[in-house]
Tab-separated table of N, CA and C in Angstrom:
chain	number	residue	atom	x	y	z
A	6	MET	N	5.932	-26.729	-4.353
A	6	MET	CA	4.892	-26.297	-5.258
A	6	MET	C	5.377	-25.055	-6.007
A	7	GLN	N	5.129	-24.983	-7.287
A	7	GLN	CA	5.514	-23.832	-8.091
A	7	GLN	C	4.272	-23.175	-8.663
A	8	ILE	N	4.224	-21.861	-8.535
A	8	ILE	CA	3.128	-21.078	-9.094
A	8	ILE	C	3.703	-20.205	-10.175
A	9	ASN	N	3.092	-20.211	-11.330
A	9	ASN	CA	3.588	-19.429	-12.451
A	9	ASN	C	2.800	-18.127	-12.549
A	10	ILE	N	3.444	-17.039	-12.158
A	10	ILE	CA	2.875	-15.706	-12.314
A	10	ILE	C	3.647	-15.053	-13.443
A	11	SER	N	2.943	-14.457	-14.400
A	11	SER	CA	3.562	-14.017	-15.646
A	11	SER	C	4.720	-13.045	-15.464
A	12	ASN	N	4.630	-12.133	-14.563
A	12	ASN	CA	5.703	-11.174	-14.323
A	12	ASN	C	5.953	-11.072	-12.835
A	13	GLY	N	7.196	-11.112	-12.464
A	13	GLY	CA	7.558	-10.989	-11.055
A	13	GLY	C	7.533	-9.545	-10.611
A	14	SER	N	8.043	-9.328	-9.428
A	14	SER	CA	8.085	-7.997	-8.848
A	14	SER	C	9.396	-7.836	-8.119
A	15	SER	N	9.939	-6.642	-8.161
A	15	SER	CA	11.174	-6.390	-7.415
A	15	SER	C	10.876	-5.986	-5.971
A	16	PHE	N	9.602	-6.028	-5.584
A	16	PHE	CA	9.200	-5.675	-4.230
A	16	PHE	C	8.909	-6.933	-3.428
A	17	GLN	N	9.147	-6.849	-2.127
A	17	GLN	CA	8.933	-7.997	-1.257
A	17	GLN	C	7.448	-8.313	-1.140
A	18	PRO	N	7.123	-9.618	-1.052
A	18	PRO	CA	5.733	-9.975	-0.776
A	18	PRO	C	5.370	-9.565	0.648
A	19	LEU	N	4.100	-9.486	0.917
A	19	LEU	CA	3.598	-9.158	2.250
A	19	LEU	C	3.022	-10.425	2.870
A	20	VAL	N	3.123	-10.554	4.194
A	20	VAL	CA	2.581	-11.708	4.902
A	20	VAL	C	1.802	-11.214	6.110
A	21	GLY	N	0.561	-11.648	6.222
A	21	GLY	CA	-0.283	-11.292	7.354
A	21	GLY	C	-1.676	-11.849	7.147
A	22	ASP	N	-2.476	-11.831	8.174
A	22	ASP	CA	-3.837	-12.367	8.123
A	22	ASP	C	-4.789	-11.308	7.573
A	23	ILE	N	-4.777	-11.130	6.257
A	23	ILE	CA	-5.549	-10.056	5.613
A	23	ILE	C	-7.052	-10.317	5.631
A	24	ASP	N	-7.475	-11.588	5.745
A	24	ASP	CA	-8.901	-11.897	5.701
A	24	ASP	C	-9.483	-12.314	7.053
A	25	ASN	N	-8.722	-12.109	8.133
A	25	ASN	CA	-9.159	-12.439	9.494
A	25	ASN	C	-9.575	-13.896	9.661
A	26	SER	N	-8.865	-14.807	8.961
A	26	SER	CA	-9.168	-16.239	9.061
A	26	SER	C	-8.422	-16.904	10.216
A	27	GLY	N	-7.484	-16.181	10.828
A	27	GLY	CA	-6.651	-16.761	11.862
A	27	GLY	C	-5.358	-17.347	11.323
A	28	GLN	N	-5.171	-17.320	10.004
A	28	GLN	CA	-3.970	-17.833	9.340
A	28	GLN	C	-3.348	-16.726	8.501
A	29	ASN	N	-2.011	-16.691	8.481
A	29	ASN	CA	-1.330	-15.703	7.648
A	29	ASN	C	-1.566	-15.982	6.170
A	30	ASP	N	-1.666	-14.920	5.405
A	30	ASP	CA	-1.809	-14.981	3.950
A	30	ASP	C	-0.564	-14.382	3.317
A	31	ILE	N	-0.349	-14.684	2.046
A	31	ILE	CA	0.771	-14.145	1.285
A	31	ILE	C	0.201	-13.239	0.212
A	32	ILE	N	0.681	-11.996	0.152
A	32	ILE	CA	0.193	-11.006	-0.808
A	32	ILE	C	1.336	-10.695	-1.766
A	33	ILE	N	1.072	-10.863	-3.073
A	33	ILE	CA	2.081	-10.658	-4.110
A	33	ILE	C	1.486	-9.772	-5.199
A	34	PHE	N	2.302	-8.854	-5.718
A	34	PHE	CA	1.928	-8.055	-6.881
A	34	PHE	C	2.653	-8.598	-8.101
A	35	SER	N	1.965	-8.689	-9.234
A	35	SER	CA	2.567	-9.055	-10.507
A	35	SER	C	1.871	-8.252	-11.594
A	36	LYS	N	2.670	-7.500	-12.365
A	36	LYS	CA	2.111	-6.536	-13.316
A	36	LYS	C	1.127	-5.644	-12.570
A	37	ASP	N	-0.132	-5.626	-12.980
A	37	ASP	CA	-1.107	-4.744	-12.338
A	37	ASP	C	-2.069	-5.493	-11.414
A	38	VAL	N	-1.698	-6.721	-11.027
A	38	VAL	CA	-2.599	-7.562	-10.245
A	38	VAL	C	-2.041	-7.816	-8.843
A	39	LEU	N	-2.911	-7.715	-7.842
A	39	LEU	CA	-2.601	-8.094	-6.473
A	39	LEU	C	-3.191	-9.495	-6.262
A	40	TYR	N	-2.342	-10.436	-5.821
A	40	TYR	CA	-2.767	-11.809	-5.559
A	40	TYR	C	-2.709	-12.078	-4.069
A	41	VAL	N	-3.652	-12.875	-3.571
A	41	VAL	CA	-3.631	-13.339	-2.186
A	41	VAL	C	-3.613	-14.867	-2.211
A	42	PHE	N	-2.655	-15.459	-1.452
A	42	PHE	CA	-2.520	-16.910	-1.351
A	42	PHE	C	-2.567	-17.311	0.113
A	43	ASP	N	-2.992	-18.563	0.367
A	43	ASP	CA	-2.871	-19.097	1.714
A	43	ASP	C	-1.466	-19.659	1.902
A	44	LYS	N	-1.171	-20.214	3.089
A	44	LYS	CA	0.181	-20.693	3.383
A	44	LYS	C	0.597	-21.873	2.511
A	45	SER	N	-0.360	-22.571	1.892
A	45	SER	CA	-0.050	-23.673	0.975
A	45	SER	C	0.029	-23.200	-0.477
A	46	LEU	N	-0.026	-21.887	-0.679
A	46	LEU	CA	0.021	-21.223	-1.980
A	46	LEU	C	-1.193	-21.524	-2.855
A	47	ASN	N	-2.330	-21.771	-2.211
A	47	ASN	CA	-3.600	-21.867	-2.930
A	47	ASN	C	-4.140	-20.449	-3.091
A	48	SER	N	-4.617	-20.135	-4.279
A	48	SER	CA	-5.132	-18.800	-4.545
A	48	SER	C	-6.401	-18.537	-3.739
A	49	LYS	N	-6.444	-17.362	-3.095
A	49	LYS	CA	-7.633	-16.932	-2.357
A	49	LYS	C	-8.359	-15.807	-3.085
A	50	GLY	N	-7.635	-15.115	-3.982
A	50	GLY	CA	-8.260	-14.032	-4.715
A	50	GLY	C	-7.242	-13.185	-5.440
A	51	GLN	N	-7.734	-12.393	-6.365
A	51	GLN	CA	-6.884	-11.459	-7.099
A	51	GLN	C	-7.719	-10.292	-7.579
A	52	ILE	N	-7.042	-9.142	-7.756
A	52	ILE	CA	-7.719	-7.937	-8.233
A	52	ILE	C	-6.714	-7.095	-9.010
A	53	SER	N	-7.166	-6.487	-10.083
A	53	SER	CA	-6.340	-5.556	-10.845
A	53	SER	C	-6.392	-4.201	-10.144
A	54	VAL	N	-5.195	-3.690	-9.771
A	54	VAL	CA	-5.142	-2.423	-9.033
A	54	VAL	C	-4.240	-1.389	-9.695
A	55	GLY	N	-3.458	-1.786	-10.698
A	55	GLY	CA	-2.470	-0.902	-11.306
A	55	GLY	C	-1.079	-1.423	-11.004
A	56	ASN	N	-0.086	-0.910	-11.714
A	56	ASN	CA	1.294	-1.361	-11.545
A	56	ASN	C	1.910	-0.764	-10.294
A	57	LEU	N	2.423	-1.628	-9.437
A	57	LEU	CA	3.045	-1.221	-8.189
A	57	LEU	C	4.293	-0.396	-8.479
A	58	ILE	N	4.444	0.754	-7.814
A	58	ILE	CA	5.620	1.604	-8.050
A	58	ILE	C	6.379	1.924	-6.768
A	59	GLY	N	6.208	1.107	-5.760
A	59	GLY	CA	6.946	1.255	-4.513
A	59	GLY	C	6.612	0.107	-3.593
A	60	GLN	N	7.457	-0.129	-2.589
A	60	GLN	CA	7.199	-1.218	-1.647
A	60	GLN	C	5.891	-0.960	-0.907
A	61	PRO	N	4.936	-1.875	-1.005
A	61	PRO	CA	3.661	-1.698	-0.298
A	61	PRO	C	3.806	-2.011	1.184
A	62	SER	N	2.734	-1.793	1.914
A	62	SER	CA	2.714	-2.065	3.342
A	62	SER	C	1.420	-2.794	3.678
A	63	LEU	N	1.457	-3.598	4.723
A	63	LEU	CA	0.275	-4.297	5.221
A	63	LEU	C	0.065	-3.821	6.650
A	64	VAL	N	-1.057	-3.164	6.897
A	64	VAL	CA	-1.258	-2.523	8.193
A	64	VAL	C	-2.751	-2.445	8.512
A	65	GLN	N	-3.072	-2.425	9.781
A	65	GLN	CA	-4.443	-2.193	10.226
A	65	GLN	C	-4.641	-0.687	10.180
A	66	TYR	N	-5.186	-0.208	9.080
A	66	TYR	CA	-5.147	1.206	8.716
A	66	TYR	C	-6.274	2.043	9.313
A	67	ASP	N	-7.486	1.521	9.322
A	67	ASP	CA	-8.642	2.349	9.661
A	67	ASP	C	-9.322	1.958	10.977
A	68	LEU	N	-8.590	1.283	11.846
A	68	LEU	CA	-9.069	0.923	13.177
A	68	LEU	C	-10.309	0.034	13.162
A	69	ASP	N	-10.452	-0.825	12.117
A	69	ASP	CA	-11.583	-1.748	12.051
A	69	ASP	C	-11.173	-3.191	12.363
A	70	ASN	N	-9.966	-3.369	12.895
A	70	ASN	CA	-9.413	-4.687	13.245
A	70	ASN	C	-9.198	-5.589	12.036
A	71	LYS	N	-9.046	-5.020	10.849
A	71	LYS	CA	-8.722	-5.773	9.639
A	71	LYS	C	-7.471	-5.159	9.014
A	72	LEU	N	-6.599	-6.026	8.489
A	72	LEU	CA	-5.410	-5.532	7.789
A	72	LEU	C	-5.786	-5.056	6.394
A	73	GLU	N	-5.137	-3.996	5.942
A	73	GLU	CA	-5.302	-3.499	4.578
A	73	GLU	C	-3.943	-3.438	3.904
A	74	VAL	N	-3.953	-3.589	2.579
A	74	VAL	CA	-2.755	-3.373	1.770
A	74	VAL	C	-2.734	-1.896	1.409
A	75	ILE	N	-1.612	-1.242	1.685
A	75	ILE	CA	-1.418	0.154	1.320
A	75	ILE	C	-0.372	0.159	0.214
A	76	ALA	N	-0.694	0.734	-0.937
A	76	ALA	CA	0.235	0.686	-2.066
A	76	ALA	C	0.094	1.938	-2.918
A	77	VAL	N	1.195	2.313	-3.556
A	77	VAL	CA	1.158	3.343	-4.594
A	77	VAL	C	1.279	2.607	-5.917
A	78	VAL	N	0.310	2.824	-6.785
A	78	VAL	CA	0.254	2.120	-8.063
A	78	VAL	C	0.048	3.122	-9.190
A	79	ASN	N	0.463	2.718	-10.385
A	79	ASN	CA	0.184	3.499	-11.583
A	79	ASN	C	-0.894	2.761	-12.359
A	80	ASP	N	-2.023	3.417	-12.544
A	80	ASP	CA	-3.158	2.836	-13.249
A	80	ASP	C	-3.473	3.719	-14.443
A	81	SER	N	-3.163	3.225	-15.642
A	81	SER	CA	-3.423	3.950	-16.895
A	81	SER	C	-2.752	5.316	-16.922
A	82	GLY	N	-1.513	5.405	-16.426
A	82	GLY	CA	-0.742	6.641	-16.480
A	82	GLY	C	-0.954	7.580	-15.311
A	83	THR	N	-1.798	7.207	-14.359
A	83	THR	CA	-2.066	8.028	-13.190
A	83	THR	C	-1.605	7.287	-11.941
A	84	ASP	N	-0.869	7.983	-11.043
A	84	ASP	CA	-0.409	7.388	-9.798
A	84	ASP	C	-1.477	7.559	-8.717
A	85	TYR	N	-1.756	6.470	-8.004
A	85	TYR	CA	-2.746	6.482	-6.937
A	85	TYR	C	-2.158	5.902	-5.662
A	86	TYR	N	-2.519	6.491	-4.543
A	86	TYR	CA	-2.308	5.935	-3.210
A	86	TYR	C	-3.572	5.142	-2.915
A	87	LYS	N	-3.460	3.795	-2.785
A	87	LYS	CA	-4.645	2.964	-2.609
A	87	LYS	C	-4.595	2.195	-1.290
A	88	VAL	N	-5.763	2.082	-0.686
A	88	VAL	CA	-5.973	1.269	0.506
A	88	VAL	C	-6.931	0.157	0.084
A	89	ILE	N	-6.458	-1.107	0.201
A	89	ILE	CA	-7.197	-2.246	-0.334
A	89	ILE	C	-7.470	-3.241	0.792
A	90	GLU	N	-8.734	-3.597	0.974
A	90	GLU	CA	-9.122	-4.569	1.995
A	90	GLU	C	-9.631	-5.832	1.303
A	91	PHE	N	-9.360	-6.998	1.917
A	91	PHE	CA	-9.811	-8.293	1.389
A	91	PHE	C	-10.487	-9.058	2.518
A	92	ASN	N	-11.715	-9.526	2.298
A	92	ASN	CA	-12.452	-10.219	3.355
A	92	ASN	C	-12.454	-11.735	3.197
A	93	GLY	N	-11.633	-12.253	2.281
A	93	GLY	CA	-11.596	-13.685	2.026
A	93	GLY	C	-12.379	-14.082	0.802
A	94	VAL	N	-13.280	-13.195	0.368
A	94	VAL	CA	-14.107	-13.455	-0.811
A	94	VAL	C	-13.939	-12.355	-1.849
A	95	SER	N	-13.998	-11.107	-1.401
A	95	SER	CA	-13.930	-9.986	-2.339
A	95	SER	C	-13.008	-8.893	-1.805
A	96	PHE	N	-12.600	-8.027	-2.723
A	96	PHE	CA	-11.734	-6.902	-2.394
A	96	PHE	C	-12.568	-5.625	-2.321
A	97	ASN	N	-12.102	-4.683	-1.509
A	97	ASN	CA	-12.728	-3.375	-1.412
A	97	ASN	C	-11.622	-2.326	-1.455
A	98	ILE	N	-11.678	-1.430	-2.441
A	98	ILE	CA	-10.750	-0.301	-2.494
A	98	ILE	C	-11.327	0.766	-1.570
A	99	GLN	N	-10.732	0.911	-0.379
A	99	GLN	CA	-11.274	1.833	0.614
A	99	GLN	C	-10.903	3.281	0.332
A	100	GLN	N	-9.728	3.514	-0.224
A	100	GLN	CA	-9.304	4.855	-0.633
A	100	GLN	C	-8.520	4.739	-1.913
A	101	SER	N	-8.660	5.717	-2.762
A	101	SER	CA	-7.878	5.815	-3.985
A	101	SER	C	-7.668	7.300	-4.251
A	102	ILE	N	-6.458	7.777	-3.949
A	102	ILE	CA	-6.160	9.208	-4.032
A	102	ILE	C	-5.177	9.443	-5.170
A	103	ASN	N	-5.509	10.338	-6.080
A	103	ASN	CA	-4.619	10.677	-7.195
A	103	ASN	C	-3.425	11.456	-6.656
A	104	ILE	N	-2.233	10.880	-6.809
A	104	ILE	CA	-1.002	11.537	-6.338
A	104	ILE	C	0.000	11.700	-7.478
A	105	THR	N	-0.485	11.761	-8.706
A	105	THR	CA	0.387	11.879	-9.873
A	105	THR	C	1.321	13.071	-9.751
A	106	SER	N	0.842	14.176	-9.184
A	106	SER	CA	1.670	15.377	-9.064
A	106	SER	C	2.853	15.172	-8.127
A	107	GLN	N	2.852	14.092	-7.356
A	107	GLN	CA	3.933	13.861	-6.403
A	107	GLN	C	5.068	13.035	-6.996
A	108	LYS	N	5.019	12.750	-8.244
A	108	LYS	CA	6.106	12.246	-9.069
A	108	LYS	C	6.820	11.027	-8.548
A	109	GLY	N	6.202	9.923	-8.609
A	109	GLY	CA	7.026	8.778	-8.664
A	109	GLY	C	7.149	7.696	-7.672
A	110	TYR	N	8.296	7.157	-7.551
A	110	TYR	CA	8.594	5.930	-6.839
A	110	TYR	C	8.416	6.130	-5.339
A	111	GLN	N	7.482	5.420	-4.753
A	111	GLN	CA	7.228	5.603	-3.332
A	111	GLN	C	7.258	4.277	-2.584
A	112	ASN	N	8.105	4.185	-1.574
A	112	ASN	CA	8.063	3.109	-0.599
A	112	ASN	C	7.316	3.663	0.601
A	113	ILE	N	6.310	2.933	1.066
A	113	ILE	CA	5.422	3.432	2.108
A	113	ILE	C	5.776	2.814	3.453
A	114	LYS	N	5.709	3.612	4.494
A	114	LYS	CA	5.831	3.125	5.865
A	114	LYS	C	4.642	3.685	6.630
A	115	CYS	N	3.914	2.811	7.315
A	115	CYS	CA	2.733	3.229	8.061
A	115	CYS	C	2.973	3.056	9.548
A	116	ILE	N	2.475	4.020	10.330
A	116	ILE	CA	2.697	4.006	11.772
A	116	ILE	C	1.550	4.731	12.462
A	117	ASN	N	1.255	4.319	13.696
A	117	ASN	CA	0.267	5.011	14.508
A	117	ASN	C	1.019	5.980	15.415
A	118	PHE	N	0.943	7.262	15.106
A	118	PHE	CA	1.615	8.275	15.907
A	118	PHE	C	0.875	8.536	17.216
A	119	GLY	N	-0.362	8.059	17.326
A	119	GLY	CA	-1.118	8.236	18.552
A	119	GLY	C	-1.596	9.653	18.772
A	120	VAL	N	-1.625	10.468	17.727
A	120	VAL	CA	-2.054	11.862	17.849
A	120	VAL	C	-3.552	11.932	17.593
A	121	GLY	N	-4.316	12.214	18.617
A	121	GLY	CA	-5.756	12.392	18.460
A	121	GLY	C	-6.528	11.112	18.222
A	122	GLY	N	-5.898	9.955	18.259
A	122	GLY	CA	-6.597	8.693	18.086
A	122	GLY	C	-7.182	8.481	16.712
A	123	ASN	N	-6.606	9.113	15.695
A	123	ASN	CA	-7.168	9.039	14.353
A	123	ASN	C	-6.689	7.846	13.540
A	124	GLY	N	-5.922	6.971	14.111
A	124	GLY	CA	-5.491	5.793	13.377
A	124	GLY	C	-4.093	5.934	12.831
A	125	ILE	N	-3.865	5.314	11.710
A	125	ILE	CA	-2.553	5.154	11.126
A	125	ILE	C	-2.265	6.248	10.099
A	126	ASP	N	-1.032	6.752	10.132
A	126	ASP	CA	-0.547	7.643	9.081
A	126	ASP	C	0.429	6.854	8.222
A	127	CYS	N	0.335	7.003	6.917
A	127	CYS	CA	1.263	6.360	5.993
A	127	CYS	C	2.110	7.433	5.343
A	128	ILE	N	3.422	7.238	5.418
A	128	ILE	CA	4.393	8.254	5.004
A	128	ILE	C	5.250	7.703	3.883
A	129	PHE	N	5.543	8.542	2.894
A	129	PHE	CA	6.468	8.166	1.829
A	129	PHE	C	7.168	9.398	1.282
A	130	LYS	N	8.316	9.185	0.661
A	130	LYS	CA	9.074	10.259	0.021
A	130	LYS	C	9.031	10.038	-1.479
A	131	ASP	N	8.753	11.089	-2.230
A	131	ASP	CA	8.693	10.947	-3.685
A	131	ASP	C	10.062	11.179	-4.311
A	132	SER	N	10.131	11.059	-5.632
A	132	SER	CA	11.409	11.151	-6.344
A	132	SER	C	11.988	12.567	-6.356
A	133	ARG	N	11.195	13.584	-5.973
A	133	ARG	CA	11.692	14.958	-5.900
A	133	ARG	C	12.288	15.287	-4.546
A	134	GLY	N	12.114	14.396	-3.548
A	134	GLY	CA	12.624	14.655	-2.214
A	134	GLY	C	11.595	15.244	-1.274
A	135	PHE	N	10.316	15.134	-1.595
A	135	PHE	CA	9.260	15.620	-0.710
A	135	PHE	C	8.691	14.451	0.084
A	136	VAL	N	8.450	14.677	1.378
A	136	VAL	CA	7.836	13.671	2.236
A	136	VAL	C	6.345	13.966	2.317
A	137	HIS	N	5.530	12.918	2.124
A	137	HIS	CA	4.070	13.044	2.132
A	137	HIS	C	3.488	12.130	3.204
A	138	SER	N	2.327	12.492	3.739
A	138	SER	CA	1.642	11.690	4.741
A	138	SER	C	0.141	11.707	4.466
A	139	PHE	N	-0.468	10.518	4.523
A	139	PHE	CA	-1.913	10.401	4.374
A	139	PHE	C	-2.448	9.579	5.535
A	140	ASP	N	-3.652	9.939	6.005
A	140	ASP	CA	-4.314	9.098	6.990
A	140	ASP	C	-5.719	8.780	6.509
A	141	TYR	N	-6.321	7.833	7.183
A	141	TYR	CA	-7.624	7.324	6.746
A	141	TYR	C	-8.731	8.372	6.792
A	142	ASN	N	-8.601	9.343	7.667
A	142	ASN	CA	-9.688	10.285	7.895
A	142	ASN	C	-9.809	11.382	6.851
A	143	ASP	N	-8.786	11.554	6.030
A	143	ASP	CA	-8.893	12.598	5.010
A	143	ASP	C	-8.099	12.191	3.778
A	144	ASN	N	-8.296	12.923	2.722
A	144	ASN	CA	-7.562	12.684	1.484
A	144	ASN	C	-6.518	13.762	1.253
A	145	ASN	N	-6.062	14.371	2.328
A	145	ASN	CA	-5.104	15.466	2.222
A	145	ASN	C	-3.696	14.988	2.533
A	146	ASP	N	-2.741	15.616	1.883
A	146	ASP	CA	-1.331	15.378	2.183
A	146	ASP	C	-0.995	16.233	3.395
A	147	ASP	N	-0.801	15.581	4.546
A	147	ASP	CA	-0.616	16.309	5.792
A	147	ASP	C	0.802	16.820	6.014
A	148	LEU	N	1.770	16.405	5.178
A	148	LEU	CA	3.151	16.865	5.350
A	148	LEU	C	3.611	17.711	4.170
A	149	ASN	N	3.868	17.069	3.029
A	149	ASN	CA	4.392	17.738	1.838
A	149	ASN	C	5.606	18.612	2.193
A	150	ILE	N	6.593	17.993	2.854
A	150	ILE	CA	7.794	18.690	3.319
A	150	ILE	C	8.944	18.422	2.365
A	151	ASP	N	9.659	19.456	1.947
A	151	ASP	CA	10.818	19.310	1.065
A	151	ASP	C	12.044	18.961	1.892
A	152	VAL	N	12.561	17.742	1.685
A	152	VAL	CA	13.790	17.313	2.368
A	152	VAL	C	14.874	17.011	1.337
A	153	SER	N	14.716	17.504	0.117
A	153	SER	CA	15.644	17.184	-0.972
A	153	SER	C	17.044	17.722	-0.740
A	154	ASN	N	17.200	18.821	-0.009
A	154	ASN	CA	18.531	19.391	0.244
A	154	ASN	C	19.042	19.106	1.636
A	155	ASN	N	18.305	18.300	2.394
A	155	ASN	CA	18.690	17.964	3.752
A	155	ASN	C	19.732	16.860	3.716
A	156	THR	N	20.951	17.147	4.154
A	156	THR	CA	22.025	16.155	4.128
A	156	THR	C	22.048	15.319	5.386
A	157	GLY	N	21.283	15.692	6.398
A	157	GLY	CA	21.288	14.951	7.652
A	157	GLY	C	22.459	15.290	8.543
A	158	ARG	N	23.237	16.296	8.174
A	158	ARG	CA	24.401	16.707	8.971
A	158	ARG	C	24.128	18.038	9.614
A	159	ASN	N	24.642	18.213	10.811
A	159	ASN	CA	24.503	19.507	11.506
A	159	ASN	C	25.765	20.316	11.384
């Protein structure tokens, strides 16, 4: 089966059960649209979220037993860190934080550090060499550490 999406993406698609149906879904970004497909590539939904500017992540972010898409997107010239949930019928933007000042291309990695039971932290490095961290409980950058001159050598 071939699906024609107008513009591809240089980022990997995501695979996981985003709608809690018991079956894995396929999540693809094209231009400013996030698409969700079932395993037979039937469309389950789509939403305009902005142009993806880094590898997104699929993670159970807010401890509600549902997977969310975590992505940094550019929407009308502004960069946003977005948390997007899909219930099989509709999308919900759970967080949208303006991170334009953090300049650029971000690949996100999310992990549960287990500190205080607050859920998942999502970490990324911007084009200036600063590492940033956001968690579901606040809209603050919990790290903002400059690693631009760190060579990794002792």
